[in-house]
mmCIF file of C-alpha atoms (C1' of nucleotides) in Angstrom:
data_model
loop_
_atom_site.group_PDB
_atom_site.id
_atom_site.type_symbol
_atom_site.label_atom_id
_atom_site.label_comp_id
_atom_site.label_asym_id
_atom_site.label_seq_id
_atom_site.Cartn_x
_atom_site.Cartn_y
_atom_site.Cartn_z
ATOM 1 C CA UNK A 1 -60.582 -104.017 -3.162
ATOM 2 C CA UNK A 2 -61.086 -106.378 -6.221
ATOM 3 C CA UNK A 3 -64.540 -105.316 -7.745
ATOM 4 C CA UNK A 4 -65.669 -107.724 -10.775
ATOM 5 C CA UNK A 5 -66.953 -105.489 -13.147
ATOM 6 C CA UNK A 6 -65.961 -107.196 -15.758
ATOM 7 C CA UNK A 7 -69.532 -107.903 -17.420
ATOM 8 C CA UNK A 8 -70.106 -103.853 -16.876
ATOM 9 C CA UNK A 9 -66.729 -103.251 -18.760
ATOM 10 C CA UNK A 10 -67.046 -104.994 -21.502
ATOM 11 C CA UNK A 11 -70.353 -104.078 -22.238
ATOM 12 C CA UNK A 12 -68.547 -99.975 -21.900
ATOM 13 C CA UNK A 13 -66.033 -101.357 -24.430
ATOM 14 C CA UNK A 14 -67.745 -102.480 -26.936
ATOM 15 C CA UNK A 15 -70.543 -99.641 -26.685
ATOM 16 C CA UNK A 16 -67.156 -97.097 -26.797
ATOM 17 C CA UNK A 17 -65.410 -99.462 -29.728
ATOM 18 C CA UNK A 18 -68.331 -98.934 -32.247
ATOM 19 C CA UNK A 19 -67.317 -95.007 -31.977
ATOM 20 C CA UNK A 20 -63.921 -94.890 -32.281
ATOM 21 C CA UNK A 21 -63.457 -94.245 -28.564
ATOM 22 C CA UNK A 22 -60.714 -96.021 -26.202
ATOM 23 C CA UNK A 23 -61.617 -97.387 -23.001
ATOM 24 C CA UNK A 24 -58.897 -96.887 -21.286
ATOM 25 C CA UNK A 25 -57.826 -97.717 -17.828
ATOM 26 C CA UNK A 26 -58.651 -94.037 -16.278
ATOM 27 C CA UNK A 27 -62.248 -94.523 -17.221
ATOM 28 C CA UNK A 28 -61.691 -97.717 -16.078
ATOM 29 C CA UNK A 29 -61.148 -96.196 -12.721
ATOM 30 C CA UNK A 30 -64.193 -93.609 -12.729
ATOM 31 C CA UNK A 31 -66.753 -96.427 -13.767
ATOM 32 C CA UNK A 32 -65.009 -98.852 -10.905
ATOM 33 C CA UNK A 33 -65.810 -95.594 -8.311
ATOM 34 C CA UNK A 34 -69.067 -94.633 -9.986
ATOM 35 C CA UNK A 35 -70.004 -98.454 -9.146
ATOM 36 C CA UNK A 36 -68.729 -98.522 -6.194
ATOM 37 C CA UNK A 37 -69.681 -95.244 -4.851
ATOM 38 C CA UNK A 38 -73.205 -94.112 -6.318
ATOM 39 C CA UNK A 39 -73.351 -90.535 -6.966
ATOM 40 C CA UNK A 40 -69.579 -88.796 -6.787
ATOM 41 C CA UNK A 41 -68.866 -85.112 -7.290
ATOM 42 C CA UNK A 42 -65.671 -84.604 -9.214
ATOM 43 C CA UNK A 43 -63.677 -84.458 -6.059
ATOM 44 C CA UNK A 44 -64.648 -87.719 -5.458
ATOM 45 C CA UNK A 45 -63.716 -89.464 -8.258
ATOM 46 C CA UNK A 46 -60.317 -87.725 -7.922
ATOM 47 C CA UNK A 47 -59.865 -89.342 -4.688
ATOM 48 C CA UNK A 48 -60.852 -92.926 -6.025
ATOM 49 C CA UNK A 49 -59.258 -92.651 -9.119
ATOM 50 C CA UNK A 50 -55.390 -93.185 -8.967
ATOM 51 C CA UNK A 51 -53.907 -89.841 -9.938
ATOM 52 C CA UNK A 52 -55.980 -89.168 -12.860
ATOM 53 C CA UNK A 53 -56.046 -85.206 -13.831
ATOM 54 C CA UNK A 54 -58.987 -83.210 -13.073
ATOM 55 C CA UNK A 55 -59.022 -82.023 -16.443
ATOM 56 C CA UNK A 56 -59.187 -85.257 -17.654
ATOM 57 C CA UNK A 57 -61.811 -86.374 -15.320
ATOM 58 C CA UNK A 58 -64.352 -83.939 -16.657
ATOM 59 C CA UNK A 59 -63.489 -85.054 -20.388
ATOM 60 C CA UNK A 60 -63.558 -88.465 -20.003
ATOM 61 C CA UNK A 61 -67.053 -88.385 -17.999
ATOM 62 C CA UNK A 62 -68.557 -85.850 -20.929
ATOM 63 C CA UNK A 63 -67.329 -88.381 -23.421
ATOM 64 C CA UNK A 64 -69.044 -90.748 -21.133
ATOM 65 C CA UNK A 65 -72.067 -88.933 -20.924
ATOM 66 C CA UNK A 66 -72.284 -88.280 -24.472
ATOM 67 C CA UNK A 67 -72.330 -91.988 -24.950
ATOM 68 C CA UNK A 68 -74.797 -92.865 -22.129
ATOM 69 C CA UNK A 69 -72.673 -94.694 -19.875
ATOM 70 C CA UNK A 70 -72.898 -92.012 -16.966
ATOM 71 C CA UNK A 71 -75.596 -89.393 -16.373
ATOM 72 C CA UNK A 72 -74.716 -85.775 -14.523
ATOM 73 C CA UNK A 73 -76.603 -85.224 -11.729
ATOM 74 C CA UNK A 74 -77.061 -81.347 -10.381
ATOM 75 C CA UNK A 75 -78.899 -80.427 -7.149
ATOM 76 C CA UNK A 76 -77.440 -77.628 -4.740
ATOM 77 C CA UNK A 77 -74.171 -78.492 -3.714
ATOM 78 C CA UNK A 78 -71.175 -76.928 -5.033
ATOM 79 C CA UNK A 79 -70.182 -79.830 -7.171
ATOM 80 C CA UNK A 80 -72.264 -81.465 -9.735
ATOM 81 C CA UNK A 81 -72.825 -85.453 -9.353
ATOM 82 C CA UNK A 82 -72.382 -88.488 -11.341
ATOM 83 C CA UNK A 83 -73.775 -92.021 -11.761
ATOM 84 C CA UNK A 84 -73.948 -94.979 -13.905
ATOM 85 C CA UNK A 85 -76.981 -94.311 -16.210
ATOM 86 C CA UNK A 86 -79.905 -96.082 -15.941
ATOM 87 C CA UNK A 87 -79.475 -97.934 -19.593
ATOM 88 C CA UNK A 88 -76.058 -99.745 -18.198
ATOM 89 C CA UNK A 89 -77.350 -100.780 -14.674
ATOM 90 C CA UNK A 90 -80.820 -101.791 -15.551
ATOM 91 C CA UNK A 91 -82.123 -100.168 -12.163
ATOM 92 C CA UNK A 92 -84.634 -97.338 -12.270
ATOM 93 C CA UNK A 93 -83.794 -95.459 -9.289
ATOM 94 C CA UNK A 94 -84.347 -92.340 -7.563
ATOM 95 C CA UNK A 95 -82.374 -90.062 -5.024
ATOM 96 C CA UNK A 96 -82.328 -88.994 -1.302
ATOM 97 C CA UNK A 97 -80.583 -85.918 -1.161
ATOM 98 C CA UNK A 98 -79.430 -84.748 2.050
ATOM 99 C CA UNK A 99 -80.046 -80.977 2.147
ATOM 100 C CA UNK A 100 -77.367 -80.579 4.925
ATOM 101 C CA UNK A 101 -74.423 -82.551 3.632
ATOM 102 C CA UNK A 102 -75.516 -82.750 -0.103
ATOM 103 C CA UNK A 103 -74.637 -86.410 -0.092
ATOM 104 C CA UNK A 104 -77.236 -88.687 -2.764
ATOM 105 C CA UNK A 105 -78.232 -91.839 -1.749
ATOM 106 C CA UNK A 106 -80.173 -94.173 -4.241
ATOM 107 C CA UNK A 107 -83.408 -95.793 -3.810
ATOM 108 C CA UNK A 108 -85.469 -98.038 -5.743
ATOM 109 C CA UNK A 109 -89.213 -97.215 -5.715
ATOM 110 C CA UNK A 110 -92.525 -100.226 -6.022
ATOM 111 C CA UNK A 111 -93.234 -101.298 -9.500
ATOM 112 C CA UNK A 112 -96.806 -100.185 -8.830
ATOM 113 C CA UNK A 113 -96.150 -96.975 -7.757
ATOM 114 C CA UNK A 114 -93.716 -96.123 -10.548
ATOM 115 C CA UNK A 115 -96.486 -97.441 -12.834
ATOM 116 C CA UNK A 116 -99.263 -94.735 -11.064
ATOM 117 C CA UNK A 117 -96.635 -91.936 -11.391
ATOM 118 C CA UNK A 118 -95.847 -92.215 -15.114
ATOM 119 C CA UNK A 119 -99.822 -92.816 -15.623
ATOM 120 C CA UNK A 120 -100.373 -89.490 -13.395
ATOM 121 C CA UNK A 121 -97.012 -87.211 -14.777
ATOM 122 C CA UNK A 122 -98.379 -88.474 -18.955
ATOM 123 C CA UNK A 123 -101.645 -87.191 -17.627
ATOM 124 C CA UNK A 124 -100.595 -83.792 -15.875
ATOM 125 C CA UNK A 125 -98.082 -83.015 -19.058
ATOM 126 C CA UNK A 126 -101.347 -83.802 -21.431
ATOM 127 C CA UNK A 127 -102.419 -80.268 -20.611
ATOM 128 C CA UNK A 128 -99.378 -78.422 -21.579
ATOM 129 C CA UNK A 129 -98.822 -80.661 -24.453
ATOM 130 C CA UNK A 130 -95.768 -81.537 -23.582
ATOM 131 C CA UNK A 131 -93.904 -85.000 -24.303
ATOM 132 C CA UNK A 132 -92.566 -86.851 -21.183
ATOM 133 C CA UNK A 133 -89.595 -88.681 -21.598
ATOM 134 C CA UNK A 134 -88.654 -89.848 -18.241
ATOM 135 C CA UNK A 135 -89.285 -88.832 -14.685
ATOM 136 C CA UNK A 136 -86.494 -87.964 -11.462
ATOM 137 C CA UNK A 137 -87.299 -88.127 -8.521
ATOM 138 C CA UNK A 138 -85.462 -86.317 -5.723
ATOM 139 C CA UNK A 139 -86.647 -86.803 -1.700
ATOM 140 C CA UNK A 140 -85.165 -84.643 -0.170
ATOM 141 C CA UNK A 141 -84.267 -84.010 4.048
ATOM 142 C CA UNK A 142 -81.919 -85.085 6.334
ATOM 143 C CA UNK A 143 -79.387 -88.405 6.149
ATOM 144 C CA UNK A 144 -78.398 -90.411 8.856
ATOM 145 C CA UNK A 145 -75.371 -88.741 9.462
ATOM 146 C CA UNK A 146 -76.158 -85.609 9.629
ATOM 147 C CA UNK A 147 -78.894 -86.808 12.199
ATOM 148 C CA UNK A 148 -76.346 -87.699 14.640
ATOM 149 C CA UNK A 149 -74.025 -84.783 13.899
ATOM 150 C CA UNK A 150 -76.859 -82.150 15.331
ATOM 151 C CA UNK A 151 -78.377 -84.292 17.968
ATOM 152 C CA UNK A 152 -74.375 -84.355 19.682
ATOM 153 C CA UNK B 1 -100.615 -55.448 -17.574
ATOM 154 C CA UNK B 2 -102.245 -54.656 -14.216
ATOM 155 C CA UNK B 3 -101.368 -57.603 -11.774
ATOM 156 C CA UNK B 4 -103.371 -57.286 -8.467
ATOM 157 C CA UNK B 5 -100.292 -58.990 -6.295
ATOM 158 C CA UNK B 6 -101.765 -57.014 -3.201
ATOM 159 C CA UNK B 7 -102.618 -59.725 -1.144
ATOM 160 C CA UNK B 8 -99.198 -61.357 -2.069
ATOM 161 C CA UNK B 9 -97.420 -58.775 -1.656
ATOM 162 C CA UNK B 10 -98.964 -57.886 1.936
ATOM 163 C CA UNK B 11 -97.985 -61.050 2.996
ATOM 164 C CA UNK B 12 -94.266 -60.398 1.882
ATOM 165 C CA UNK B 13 -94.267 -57.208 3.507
ATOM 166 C CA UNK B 14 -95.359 -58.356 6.925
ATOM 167 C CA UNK B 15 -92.547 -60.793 6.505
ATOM 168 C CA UNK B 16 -89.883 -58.770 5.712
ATOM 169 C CA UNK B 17 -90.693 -56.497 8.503
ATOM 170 C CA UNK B 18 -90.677 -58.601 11.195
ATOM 171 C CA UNK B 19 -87.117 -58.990 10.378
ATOM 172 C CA UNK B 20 -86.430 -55.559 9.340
ATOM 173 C CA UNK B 21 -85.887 -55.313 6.285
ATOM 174 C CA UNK B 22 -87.464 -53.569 3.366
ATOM 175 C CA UNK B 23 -89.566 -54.743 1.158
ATOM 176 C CA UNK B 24 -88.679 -52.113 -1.844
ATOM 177 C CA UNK B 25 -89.812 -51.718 -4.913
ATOM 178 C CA UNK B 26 -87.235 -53.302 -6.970
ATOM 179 C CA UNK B 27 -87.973 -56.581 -4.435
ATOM 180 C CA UNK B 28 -91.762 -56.186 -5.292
ATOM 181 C CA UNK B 29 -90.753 -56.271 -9.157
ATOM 182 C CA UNK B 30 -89.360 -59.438 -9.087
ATOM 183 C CA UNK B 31 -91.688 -60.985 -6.848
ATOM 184 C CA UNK B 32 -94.352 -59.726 -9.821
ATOM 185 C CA UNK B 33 -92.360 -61.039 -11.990
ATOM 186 C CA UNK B 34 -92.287 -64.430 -10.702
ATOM 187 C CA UNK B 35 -95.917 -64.636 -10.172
ATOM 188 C CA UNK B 36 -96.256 -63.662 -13.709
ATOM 189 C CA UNK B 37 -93.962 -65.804 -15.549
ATOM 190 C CA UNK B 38 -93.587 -69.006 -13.375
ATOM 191 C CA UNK B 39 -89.574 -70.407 -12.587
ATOM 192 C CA UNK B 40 -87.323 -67.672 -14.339
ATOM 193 C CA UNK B 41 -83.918 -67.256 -14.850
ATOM 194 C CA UNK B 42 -81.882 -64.184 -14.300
ATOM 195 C CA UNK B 43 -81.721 -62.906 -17.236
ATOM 196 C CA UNK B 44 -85.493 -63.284 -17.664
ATOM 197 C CA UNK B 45 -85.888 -61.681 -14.395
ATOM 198 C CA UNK B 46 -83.995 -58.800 -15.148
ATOM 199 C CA UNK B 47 -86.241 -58.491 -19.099
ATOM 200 C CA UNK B 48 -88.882 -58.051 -16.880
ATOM 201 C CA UNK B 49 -87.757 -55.792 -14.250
ATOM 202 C CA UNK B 50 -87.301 -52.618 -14.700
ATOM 203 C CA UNK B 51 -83.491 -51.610 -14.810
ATOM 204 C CA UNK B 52 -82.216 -53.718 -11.497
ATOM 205 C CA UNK B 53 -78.934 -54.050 -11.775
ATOM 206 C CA UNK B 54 -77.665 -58.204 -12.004
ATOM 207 C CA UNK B 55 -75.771 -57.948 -8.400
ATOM 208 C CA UNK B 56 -78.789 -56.489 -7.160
ATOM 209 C CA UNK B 57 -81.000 -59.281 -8.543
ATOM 210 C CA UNK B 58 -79.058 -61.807 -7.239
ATOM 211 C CA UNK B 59 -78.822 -60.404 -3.613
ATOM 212 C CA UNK B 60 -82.236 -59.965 -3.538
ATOM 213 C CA UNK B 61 -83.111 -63.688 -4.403
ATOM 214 C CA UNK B 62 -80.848 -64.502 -2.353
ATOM 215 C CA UNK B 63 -82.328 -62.520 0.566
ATOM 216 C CA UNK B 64 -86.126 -63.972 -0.388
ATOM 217 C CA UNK B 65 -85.059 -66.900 -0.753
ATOM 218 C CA UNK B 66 -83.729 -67.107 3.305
ATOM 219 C CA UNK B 67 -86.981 -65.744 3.611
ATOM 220 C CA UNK B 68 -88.997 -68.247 2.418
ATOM 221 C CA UNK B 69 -90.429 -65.875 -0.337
ATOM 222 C CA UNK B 70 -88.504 -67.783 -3.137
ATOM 223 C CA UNK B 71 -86.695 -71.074 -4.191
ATOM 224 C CA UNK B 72 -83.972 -72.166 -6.442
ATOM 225 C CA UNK B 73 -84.131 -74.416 -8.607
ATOM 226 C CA UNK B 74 -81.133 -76.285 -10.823
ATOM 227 C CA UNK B 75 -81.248 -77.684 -13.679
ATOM 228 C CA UNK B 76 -78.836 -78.769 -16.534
ATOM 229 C CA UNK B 77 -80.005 -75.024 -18.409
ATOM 230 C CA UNK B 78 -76.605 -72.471 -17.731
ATOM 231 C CA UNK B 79 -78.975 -70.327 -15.694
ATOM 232 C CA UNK B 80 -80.706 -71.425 -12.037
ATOM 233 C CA UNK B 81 -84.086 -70.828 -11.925
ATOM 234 C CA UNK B 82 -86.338 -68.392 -9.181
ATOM 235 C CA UNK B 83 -89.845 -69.321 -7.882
ATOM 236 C CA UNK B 84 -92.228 -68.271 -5.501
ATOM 237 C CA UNK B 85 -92.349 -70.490 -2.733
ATOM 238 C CA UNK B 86 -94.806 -72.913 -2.517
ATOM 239 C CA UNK B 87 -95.247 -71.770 1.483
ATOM 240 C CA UNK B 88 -96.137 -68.425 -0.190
ATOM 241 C CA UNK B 89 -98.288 -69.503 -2.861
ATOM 242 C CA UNK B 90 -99.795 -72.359 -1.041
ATOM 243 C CA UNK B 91 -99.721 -74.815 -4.084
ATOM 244 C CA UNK B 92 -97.960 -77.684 -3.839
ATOM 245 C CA UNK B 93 -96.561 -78.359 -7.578
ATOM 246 C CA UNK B 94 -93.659 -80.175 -9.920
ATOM 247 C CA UNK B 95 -91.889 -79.306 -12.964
ATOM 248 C CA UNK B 96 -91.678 -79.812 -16.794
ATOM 249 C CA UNK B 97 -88.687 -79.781 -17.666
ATOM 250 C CA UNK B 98 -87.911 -79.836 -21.678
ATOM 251 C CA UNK B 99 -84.554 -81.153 -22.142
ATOM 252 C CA UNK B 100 -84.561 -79.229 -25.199
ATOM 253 C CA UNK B 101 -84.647 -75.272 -24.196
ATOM 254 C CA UNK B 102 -84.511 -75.670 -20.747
ATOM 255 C CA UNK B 103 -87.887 -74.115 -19.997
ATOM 256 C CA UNK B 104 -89.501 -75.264 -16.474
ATOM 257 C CA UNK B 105 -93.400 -75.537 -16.776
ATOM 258 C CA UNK B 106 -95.957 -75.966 -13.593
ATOM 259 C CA UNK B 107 -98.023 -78.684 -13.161
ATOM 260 C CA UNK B 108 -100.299 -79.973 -9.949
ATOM 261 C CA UNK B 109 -100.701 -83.516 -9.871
ATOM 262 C CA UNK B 110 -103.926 -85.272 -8.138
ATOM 263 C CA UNK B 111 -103.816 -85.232 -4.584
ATOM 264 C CA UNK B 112 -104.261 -89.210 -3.632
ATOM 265 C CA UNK B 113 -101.172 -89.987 -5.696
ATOM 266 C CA UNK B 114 -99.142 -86.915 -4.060
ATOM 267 C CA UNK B 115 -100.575 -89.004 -0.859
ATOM 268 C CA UNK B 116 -99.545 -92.806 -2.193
ATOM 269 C CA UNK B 117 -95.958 -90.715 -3.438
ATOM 270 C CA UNK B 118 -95.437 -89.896 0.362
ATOM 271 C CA UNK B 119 -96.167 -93.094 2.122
ATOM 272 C CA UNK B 120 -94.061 -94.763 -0.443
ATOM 273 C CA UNK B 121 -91.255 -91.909 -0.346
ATOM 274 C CA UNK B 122 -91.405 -92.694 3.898
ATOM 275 C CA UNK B 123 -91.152 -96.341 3.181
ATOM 276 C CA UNK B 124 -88.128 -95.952 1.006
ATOM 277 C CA UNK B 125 -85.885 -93.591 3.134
ATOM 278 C CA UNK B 126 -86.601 -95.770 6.273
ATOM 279 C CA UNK B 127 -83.989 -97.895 4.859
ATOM 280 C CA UNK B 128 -81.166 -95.575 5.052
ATOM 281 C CA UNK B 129 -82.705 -93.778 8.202
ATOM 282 C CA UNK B 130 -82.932 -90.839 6.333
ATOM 283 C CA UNK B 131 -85.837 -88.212 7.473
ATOM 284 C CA UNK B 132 -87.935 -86.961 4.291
ATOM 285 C CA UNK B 133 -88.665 -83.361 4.772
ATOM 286 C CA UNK B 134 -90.088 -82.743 0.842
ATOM 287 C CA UNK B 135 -90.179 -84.070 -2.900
ATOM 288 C CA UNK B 136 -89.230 -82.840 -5.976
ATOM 289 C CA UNK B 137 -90.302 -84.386 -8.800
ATOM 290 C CA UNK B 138 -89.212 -83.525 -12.498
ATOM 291 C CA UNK B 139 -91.038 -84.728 -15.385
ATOM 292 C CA UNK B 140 -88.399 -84.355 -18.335
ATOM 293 C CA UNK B 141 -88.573 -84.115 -22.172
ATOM 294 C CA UNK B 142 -89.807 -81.968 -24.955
ATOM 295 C CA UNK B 143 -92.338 -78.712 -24.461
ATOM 296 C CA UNK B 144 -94.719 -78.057 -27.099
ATOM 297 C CA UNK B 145 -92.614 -75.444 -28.539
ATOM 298 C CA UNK B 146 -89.372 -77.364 -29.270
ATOM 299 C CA UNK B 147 -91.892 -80.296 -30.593
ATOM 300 C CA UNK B 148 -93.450 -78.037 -33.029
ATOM 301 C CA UNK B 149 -89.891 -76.422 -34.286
ATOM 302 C CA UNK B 150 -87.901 -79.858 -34.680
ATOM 303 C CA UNK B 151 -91.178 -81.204 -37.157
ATOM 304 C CA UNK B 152 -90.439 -78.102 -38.937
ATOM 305 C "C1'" DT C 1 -88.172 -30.371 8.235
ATOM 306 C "C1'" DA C 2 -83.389 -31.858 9.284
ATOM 307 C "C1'" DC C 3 -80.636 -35.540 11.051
ATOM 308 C "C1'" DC C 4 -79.112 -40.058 11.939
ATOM 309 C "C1'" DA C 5 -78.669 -44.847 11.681
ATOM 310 C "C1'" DT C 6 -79.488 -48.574 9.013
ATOM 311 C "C1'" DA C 7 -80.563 -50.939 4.781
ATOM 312 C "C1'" DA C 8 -80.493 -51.205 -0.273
ATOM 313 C "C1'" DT C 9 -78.378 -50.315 -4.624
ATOM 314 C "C1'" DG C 10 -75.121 -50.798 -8.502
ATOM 315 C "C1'" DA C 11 -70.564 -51.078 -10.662
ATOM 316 C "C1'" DG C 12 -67.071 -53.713 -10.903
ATOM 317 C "C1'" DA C 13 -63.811 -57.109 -8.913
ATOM 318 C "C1'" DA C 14 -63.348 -61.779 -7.254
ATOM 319 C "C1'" DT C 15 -64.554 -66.631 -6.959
ATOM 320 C "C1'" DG C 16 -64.637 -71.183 -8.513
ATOM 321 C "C1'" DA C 17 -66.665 -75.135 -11.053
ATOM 322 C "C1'" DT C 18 -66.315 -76.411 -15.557
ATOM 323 C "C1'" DT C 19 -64.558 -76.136 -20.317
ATOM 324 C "C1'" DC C 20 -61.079 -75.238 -23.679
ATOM 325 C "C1'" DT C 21 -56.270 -75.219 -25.690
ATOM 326 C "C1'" DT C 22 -52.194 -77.257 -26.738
ATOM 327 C "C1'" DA C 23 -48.160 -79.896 -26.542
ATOM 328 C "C1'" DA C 24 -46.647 -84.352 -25.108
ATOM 329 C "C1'" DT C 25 -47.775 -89.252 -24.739
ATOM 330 C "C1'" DC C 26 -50.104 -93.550 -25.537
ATOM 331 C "C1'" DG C 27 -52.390 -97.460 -28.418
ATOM 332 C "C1'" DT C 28 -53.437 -99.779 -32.304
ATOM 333 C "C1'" DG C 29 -52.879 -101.488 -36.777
ATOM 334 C "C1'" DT C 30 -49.559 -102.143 -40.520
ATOM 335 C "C1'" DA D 1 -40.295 -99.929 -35.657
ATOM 336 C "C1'" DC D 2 -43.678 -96.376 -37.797
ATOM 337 C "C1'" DA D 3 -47.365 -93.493 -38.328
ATOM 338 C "C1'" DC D 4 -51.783 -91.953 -37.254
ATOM 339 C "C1'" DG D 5 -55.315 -90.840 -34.380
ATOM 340 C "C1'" DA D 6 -56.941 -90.726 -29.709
ATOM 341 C "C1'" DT D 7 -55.860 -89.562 -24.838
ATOM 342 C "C1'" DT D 8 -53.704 -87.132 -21.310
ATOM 343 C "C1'" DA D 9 -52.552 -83.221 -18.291
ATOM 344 C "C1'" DA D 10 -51.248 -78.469 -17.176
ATOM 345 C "C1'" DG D 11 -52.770 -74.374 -17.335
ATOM 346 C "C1'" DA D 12 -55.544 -70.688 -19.458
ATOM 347 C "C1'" DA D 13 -60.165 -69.189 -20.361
ATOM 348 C "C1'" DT D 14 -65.164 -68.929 -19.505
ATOM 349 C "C1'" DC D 15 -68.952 -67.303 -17.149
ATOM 350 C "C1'" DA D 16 -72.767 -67.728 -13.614
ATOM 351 C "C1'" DT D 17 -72.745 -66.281 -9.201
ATOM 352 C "C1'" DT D 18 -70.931 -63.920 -5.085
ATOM 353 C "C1'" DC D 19 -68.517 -60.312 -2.852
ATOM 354 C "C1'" DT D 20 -66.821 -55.417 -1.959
ATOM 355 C "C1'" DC D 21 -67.544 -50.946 -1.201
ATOM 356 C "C1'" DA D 22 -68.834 -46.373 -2.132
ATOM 357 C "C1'" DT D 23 -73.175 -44.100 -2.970
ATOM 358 C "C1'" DT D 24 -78.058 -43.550 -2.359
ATOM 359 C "C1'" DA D 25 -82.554 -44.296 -0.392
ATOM 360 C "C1'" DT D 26 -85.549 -45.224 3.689
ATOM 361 C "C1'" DG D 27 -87.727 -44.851 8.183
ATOM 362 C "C1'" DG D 28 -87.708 -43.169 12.702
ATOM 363 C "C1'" DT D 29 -87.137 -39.235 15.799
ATOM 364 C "C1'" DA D 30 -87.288 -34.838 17.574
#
DNA sequence: TACCATAATGAGAATGATTCTTAATCGTGT
DNA sequence: ACACGATTAAGAATCATTCTCATTATGGTA
């Protein structure tokens, strides 16, 4: 599979360059999955990613975390979840989480309606005084999958 | 503090019978607990309880929560978080979430948008055939208290 | 009231995802 | 080629949660 994410990497390298950091070819590798694949629990990533260790895995995607390339995702399932964050792809998104398989699909919401929400959640926090930042969004039931699996 | 949970806990009771088991006193403590103090974490749960032991806790959450009496929620915080069930309370409601100290705050939001939400939730799984069963919508950043403390 | 069967409790062991430690290896600039 | 700092990987450690099991409480029955 040749994926050109070349535009996506270099903007990772130079974000990682003005730290100090190395972007090397095993984070490389989890950003090609995490663009590939959506949301990937660790396991995941070990299977896309050519031998990398799973010690190293969860390093490299703190360090990538910590630098806002990918964002941790935790629902219910055993493993917790990663994705490209928001600030790299440009797409506010949501989830559809599959509460029989775990599996996290993205979706992309209306402009309008994402503009009623954050009026209505800025409103609702106004009571408690608290200061919203940003907003997810997780509908959850059954995927397609796992809709055929019980009907057989 | 005199909480009159007796209409609450009724409910529980008849529950729990139907399937035989108890609903015992260290169950009712938690489930006061909960009403009390909103989404709590363990160790909250077990401040506020008198003397349960942590594997007891746990069981019965677990236990409630096949029920119906409780849910889980996760978070990034170390600790997963208990509430009452909204089929138990009747009131359909999100979270605050302060990214700060991890507390989890109630809020109802107005019904028409939790109406224009659903149509628009419907209209975005259809794509990946995937049946919406409920929403859970987080509204993250910074409670009042952590606002006030990092101004200090 | 005494007895029995069943359920609940609590102490501690086990589990397992994630994090930490450390020694070896790699990259980059000189 | 060298040296320095960053990265890697194997395995140990952490710690919330789950499991085990012996003990205790509960409810029904006569």
């Amino acid at each position: 599979m040749n994926l050109d994410n070349s535009g996506l990497h270099n903007l990772i390298a130079t974000k990682l360059d003005e730290v100090g950091q190395m972007y090397t070819q095993k984070r490389r590798e989890l950003v090609d999955a995490l663009s590939q694949a959506g949301p990937c629990t660790l396991p995941e990533l070990l299977e896309f990613s050519d031998g990398i260790a799973q010690s190293s895995a969860y390093r490299n995607l703190t360090v990538l975390e910590e630098m806002g390339v990918v964002r941790r995702l935790v629902h219910h399932g055993e493993y917790g979840r990663w994705e490209l964050s928001e600030e790299l792809t440009g797409h506010h998104h949501h989830h559809l989480v599959c509460n029989s398989c775990d599996v996290v699909i993205d979706v992309e919401l209306q402009t309008h309606i994402e503009h009623l929400m954050d009026e209505e959640f800025e409103r609702a926090a106004k009571g408690s005084k608290f200061a919203v930042d940003r907003h997810n969004i997780d509908i959850v039931g059954t995927c397609a999958n796992c809709q055929e699996t019980t009907q057989a």
